């Protein structure tokens, strides 16, 4: 059993001892058989509960080591475990810059799950060592995140994680695309998220410069179309329809009850959508 679960056991035993000591003081004052029975019952109940907890955790960790994502009920901590499982898989796809990616993920988890008592670093290291089957994680997410906006947040996080080094390599793109499909999301939504990330991450080691203004315009057009979910030029009417759908999907008001990072993500993407639409409005209308 891992050191993490030994720590959990020690913490729970300390709680047990604290309860027993308090009730033992009560017994000394009352010195009654009823008091003794009461404390012993409390102690046995706590031991029984602790045993069940540790047994469940033990079987979950054994499943995890075999690549299985346990079929757990929904909770913030279990959602975090799903995020961590996919983050581990994402980092393993391309080991370059794995250390910055590791700490990007930890920073994200601290912001998105501020009230969690789980050890992010331990669990992410564990996921890197024992990768989970992505189909099982995505099945769990589909089951518990019914609205696609919440599953898109997973894609937004994974895309940002892949771009810590400023680029998305082919293997990362294929992995992201497979997660998009497993989460029953639209590829056009993924392309929009990816384009927004690419636009906000400046390439530091570009050796080529734009040679002609026409090429520059073509680049901006392609970028704007991709942000709105298109791979090629379409009519302005189609652009307008896509724009309205995306504005509704990514409007910051929809994220009002989410964490600060999710609100900032929505604002950032919303601005990119507005900019892309305004550019196309001036260029192709």
Coordinates of C-alpha atoms in Angstrom, one line a residue:
X1 CA 0.0 0.0 0.0
X2 CA 1.3 3.4 -0.9
X3 CA 2.7 5.9 1.7
X4 CA -0.2 8.2 0.9
X5 CA -2.7 5.7 2.3
X6 CA -0.5 5.1 5.3
X7 CA -0.7 8.8 6.0
X8 CA -4.5 8.7 5.7
X9 CA -4.6 5.7 8.1
X10 CA -2.5 7.6 10.7
X11 CA -4.7 10.7 10.4
X12 CA -7.8 8.6 11.0
X13 CA -6.2 6.8 13.9
X14 CA -5.3 10.1 15.5
X15 CA -9.0 11.1 15.3
X16 CA -9.9 7.8 16.9
X17 CA -7.5 8.2 19.8
X18 CA -8.7 11.8 20.4
X19 CA -12.3 10.6 20.7
X20 CA -11.3 7.8 23.0
X21 CA -9.3 10.1 25.3
X22 CA -12.1 12.6 25.6
X23 CA -14.7 9.9 26.5
X24 CA -12.2 8.2 28.8
X25 CA -12.2 11.4 30.8
X26 CA -16.0 11.2 31.0
X27 CA -15.8 7.7 32.3
X28 CA -13.4 8.6 35.0
X29 CA -15.8 11.2 36.3
X30 CA -18.9 9.0 36.0
X31 CA -17.3 5.5 36.5
X32 CA -20.3 3.7 35.1
X33 CA -20.6 0.6 33.1
X34 CA -22.9 2.4 30.7
X35 CA -20.1 5.0 30.1
X36 CA -17.6 2.2 29.3
X37 CA -20.0 0.5 26.9
X38 CA -20.6 3.9 25.2
X39 CA -16.9 4.6 24.6
X40 CA -16.2 1.1 23.4
X41 CA -19.1 1.3 21.0
X42 CA -17.8 4.6 19.6
X43 CA -14.3 3.2 19.2
X44 CA -15.5 0.0 17.4
X45 CA -17.7 2.1 15.1
X46 CA -14.7 4.3 14.1
X47 CA -12.4 1.3 13.6
X48 CA -15.1 -0.4 11.5
X49 CA -15.6 2.7 9.4
X50 CA -11.9 3.2 9.0
X51 CA -11.4 -0.4 7.9
X52 CA -14.1 0.0 5.2
X53 CA -12.5 3.3 4.0
X54 CA -9.0 1.8 3.8
X55 CA -10.3 -1.3 2.1
X56 CA -12.1 0.7 -0.6
X57 CA -9.1 2.9 -1.1
X58 CA -6.9 -0.2 -1.4
X59 CA -9.0 -1.7 -4.1
X60 CA -9.2 1.6 -6.0
X61 CA -5.4 1.9 -6.0
X62 CA -5.1 -1.7 -7.2
X63 CA -7.5 -1.0 -10.1
X64 CA -5.6 2.3 -10.9
X65 CA -2.3 0.4 -11.1
X66 CA -3.9 -1.9 -13.7
X67 CA -5.1 1.0 -15.8
X68 CA -8.7 0.9 -14.6
X69 CA -10.5 4.1 -13.6
X70 CA -12.9 3.1 -10.8
X71 CA -16.6 3.6 -11.3
X72 CA -16.9 6.1 -8.4
X73 CA -19.8 8.4 -7.6
X74 CA -19.5 12.1 -8.6
X75 CA -17.6 14.4 -6.3
X76 CA -15.2 17.3 -6.7
X77 CA -12.3 15.0 -5.6
X78 CA -13.3 12.3 -8.1
X79 CA -13.5 14.8 -10.9
X80 CA -10.0 16.0 -9.9
X81 CA -8.8 12.4 -10.2
X82 CA -10.2 12.2 -13.7
X83 CA -8.4 15.4 -14.6
X84 CA -5.2 14.1 -13.1
X85 CA -5.5 10.8 -15.0
X86 CA -5.9 12.6 -18.4
X87 CA -3.1 15.0 -17.5
X88 CA -0.7 12.1 -16.9
X89 CA -1.6 10.6 -20.2
X90 CA -1.2 14.0 -22.0
X91 CA 2.3 14.5 -20.5
X92 CA 3.3 10.9 -21.4
X93 CA 2.4 11.5 -25.1
X94 CA 5.3 13.9 -25.5
X95 CA 7.9 13.8 -22.7
X96 CA 9.6 17.0 -23.8
X97 CA 9.2 19.8 -21.3
X98 CA 7.5 17.3 -19.0
X99 CA 8.7 19.2 -15.9
X100 CA 7.1 22.6 -16.9
X101 CA 3.9 20.7 -18.0
X102 CA 3.8 18.9 -14.6
X103 CA 3.9 22.2 -12.7
X104 CA 1.4 23.8 -15.1
X105 CA -1.0 21.0 -14.2
X106 CA -0.4 21.4 -10.5
X107 CA -1.0 25.1 -10.7
X108 CA -4.2 24.5 -12.6
X109 CA -5.4 22.0 -10.0
X110 CA -4.7 24.4 -7.2
X111 CA -6.8 27.0 -8.8
X112 CA -9.7 24.8 -10.0
X113 CA -9.9 22.6 -6.9
X114 CA -8.8 25.0 -4.0
X115 CA -10.7 23.1 -1.3
X116 CA -9.4 19.6 -2.2
X117 CA -7.2 17.9 0.4
X118 CA -5.7 15.5 -2.1
X119 CA -2.0 15.5 -2.8
X120 CA -1.9 16.7 -6.4
X121 CA 1.8 16.0 -6.9
X122 CA 1.6 12.5 -5.5
X123 CA -1.4 11.6 -7.6
X124 CA 0.0 13.1 -10.8
X125 CA 3.3 11.2 -10.3
X126 CA 1.2 8.1 -9.7
X127 CA -0.7 8.7 -13.0
X128 CA 2.5 9.1 -14.9
X129 CA 3.8 5.8 -13.5
X130 CA 0.5 3.9 -13.9
X131 CA -1.4 5.3 -16.9
X132 CA -5.2 5.0 -16.9
X133 CA -7.2 3.8 -19.9
X134 CA -8.5 7.0 -21.5
X135 CA -11.8 5.3 -22.5
X136 CA -12.6 4.5 -18.9
X137 CA -11.9 8.1 -17.8
X138 CA -13.9 9.6 -20.6
X139 CA -16.8 7.2 -19.9
X140 CA -16.9 8.4 -16.3
X141 CA -16.8 12.0 -17.4
X142 CA -19.6 11.5 -20.0
X143 CA -21.7 9.9 -17.2
X144 CA -21.3 12.7 -14.7
X145 CA -20.8 15.8 -16.9
X146 CA -23.9 15.9 -19.0
X147 CA -23.5 19.4 -20.4
X148 CA -20.8 19.6 -23.1
X149 CA -19.6 23.0 -21.8
X150 CA -18.1 21.1 -18.7
X151 CA -16.5 18.5 -20.9
X152 CA -15.1 21.3 -23.1
X153 CA -13.3 22.6 -20.0
X154 CA -11.4 19.4 -19.9
X155 CA -10.3 19.8 -23.5
X156 CA -9.4 23.5 -22.8
X157 CA -7.1 22.3 -19.9
X158 CA -5.5 19.5 -21.9
X159 CA -4.8 21.8 -24.9
X160 CA -3.2 24.4 -22.6
X161 CA -1.1 21.6 -21.0
X162 CA 0.1 20.4 -24.4
X163 CA 1.1 24.0 -25.4
X164 CA 3.3 24.7 -22.4
X165 CA 6.3 24.5 -24.7
X166 CA 4.6 26.8 -27.3
X167 CA 3.5 24.2 -29.8
X168 CA 1.3 21.1 -30.3
X169 CA 3.1 18.1 -31.9
X170 CA 1.3 15.6 -34.1
X171 CA 1.1 12.9 -31.4
X172 CA -0.4 15.5 -29.0
X173 CA -2.9 16.6 -31.6
X174 CA -4.0 13.0 -32.3
X175 CA -4.3 12.4 -28.5
X176 CA -6.4 15.5 -28.0
X177 CA -8.6 14.6 -31.0
X178 CA -9.2 11.1 -29.6
X179 CA -10.3 12.6 -26.2
X180 CA -12.6 15.0 -28.1
X181 CA -14.3 12.1 -29.8
X182 CA -14.5 9.9 -26.6
X183 CA -16.2 12.9 -24.8
X184 CA -18.7 13.1 -27.7
X185 CA -17.7 16.7 -28.5
X186 CA -17.6 18.5 -31.8
X187 CA -14.3 18.6 -33.7
X188 CA -15.2 22.2 -34.7
X189 CA -15.3 23.2 -31.0
X190 CA -11.9 21.6 -30.5
X191 CA -10.5 23.5 -33.5
X192 CA -11.8 26.7 -32.1
X193 CA -10.2 26.1 -28.7
X194 CA -6.9 25.1 -30.4
X195 CA -6.9 28.2 -32.6
X196 CA -7.5 30.4 -29.6
X197 CA -4.6 28.8 -27.8
X198 CA -2.3 29.1 -30.8
X199 CA -3.2 32.7 -31.2
X200 CA -2.4 33.6 -27.6
X201 CA 0.9 31.7 -27.5
X202 CA 3.5 33.6 -29.4
X203 CA 6.0 31.4 -31.2
X204 CA 9.4 32.3 -29.7
X205 CA 11.7 30.6 -32.2
X206 CA 10.1 31.6 -35.5
X207 CA 12.9 32.0 -38.1
X208 CA 10.6 33.0 -41.0
X209 CA 9.0 36.4 -41.4
X210 CA 6.0 37.4 -43.4
X211 CA 7.2 38.3 -46.9
X212 CA 4.1 39.6 -48.5
X213 CA 1.1 41.5 -47.2
X214 CA -1.2 39.1 -49.1
X215 CA 0.2 36.1 -47.3
X216 CA -0.3 38.0 -44.0
X217 CA -4.0 38.6 -44.8
X218 CA -4.4 34.9 -45.8
X219 CA -2.9 33.8 -42.5
X220 CA -5.2 36.1 -40.5
X221 CA -8.2 34.8 -42.5
X222 CA -7.4 31.2 -41.8
X223 CA -6.8 32.0 -38.1
X224 CA -10.1 33.8 -37.8
X225 CA -12.0 31.0 -39.6
X226 CA -10.5 28.4 -37.3
X227 CA -11.4 30.3 -34.1
X228 CA -15.0 30.2 -35.3
X229 CA -14.7 26.5 -36.0
X230 CA -14.2 26.4 -39.8
X231 CA -11.3 24.7 -41.7
X232 CA -11.9 26.6 -44.9
X233 CA -13.5 29.8 -46.2
X234 CA -17.3 29.9 -45.8
X235 CA -20.0 32.5 -46.4
X236 CA -20.5 35.4 -44.0
X237 CA -24.0 34.0 -43.1
X238 CA -22.4 30.8 -41.9
X239 CA -19.9 32.8 -40.0
X240 CA -22.6 34.8 -38.3
X241 CA -24.5 31.6 -37.3
X242 CA -21.3 30.1 -35.8
X243 CA -20.5 33.3 -34.0
X244 CA -23.9 33.4 -32.3
X245 CA -23.6 29.8 -31.1
X246 CA -20.1 30.3 -29.8
X247 CA -21.0 33.6 -28.0
X248 CA -23.7 31.8 -26.2
X249 CA -21.5 28.8 -25.3
X250 CA -18.5 30.8 -24.1
X251 CA -20.2 33.8 -22.6
X252 CA -18.5 34.5 -19.2
X253 CA -21.9 34.7 -17.4
X254 CA -22.2 31.0 -17.9
X255 CA -19.1 30.5 -15.8
X256 CA -20.2 32.7 -13.0
X257 CA -20.4 29.8 -10.5
X258 CA -17.1 28.3 -11.7
X259 CA -13.6 28.9 -10.4
X260 CA -11.6 32.1 -11.2
X261 CA -9.5 30.2 -13.8
X262 CA -12.6 29.0 -15.7
X263 CA -14.0 32.6 -15.7
X264 CA -10.7 33.9 -17.1
X265 CA -10.7 31.1 -19.7
X266 CA -14.2 32.0 -20.8
X267 CA -13.3 35.7 -21.0
X268 CA -10.2 35.1 -23.0
X269 CA -11.9 32.8 -25.5
X270 CA -14.9 35.1 -25.7
X271 CA -12.6 38.0 -26.7
X272 CA -10.9 35.8 -29.3
X273 CA -14.2 34.9 -30.8
X274 CA -15.2 38.6 -30.9
X275 CA -12.0 39.6 -32.6
X276 CA -12.2 36.8 -35.2
X277 CA -15.8 37.8 -36.0
X278 CA -15.0 41.5 -36.3
X279 CA -12.0 40.7 -38.6
X280 CA -14.1 38.5 -40.9
X281 CA -16.9 41.1 -40.8
X282 CA -14.6 43.7 -42.2
X283 CA -12.9 41.3 -44.7
X284 CA -15.5 39.1 -46.3
X285 CA -18.8 40.8 -45.6

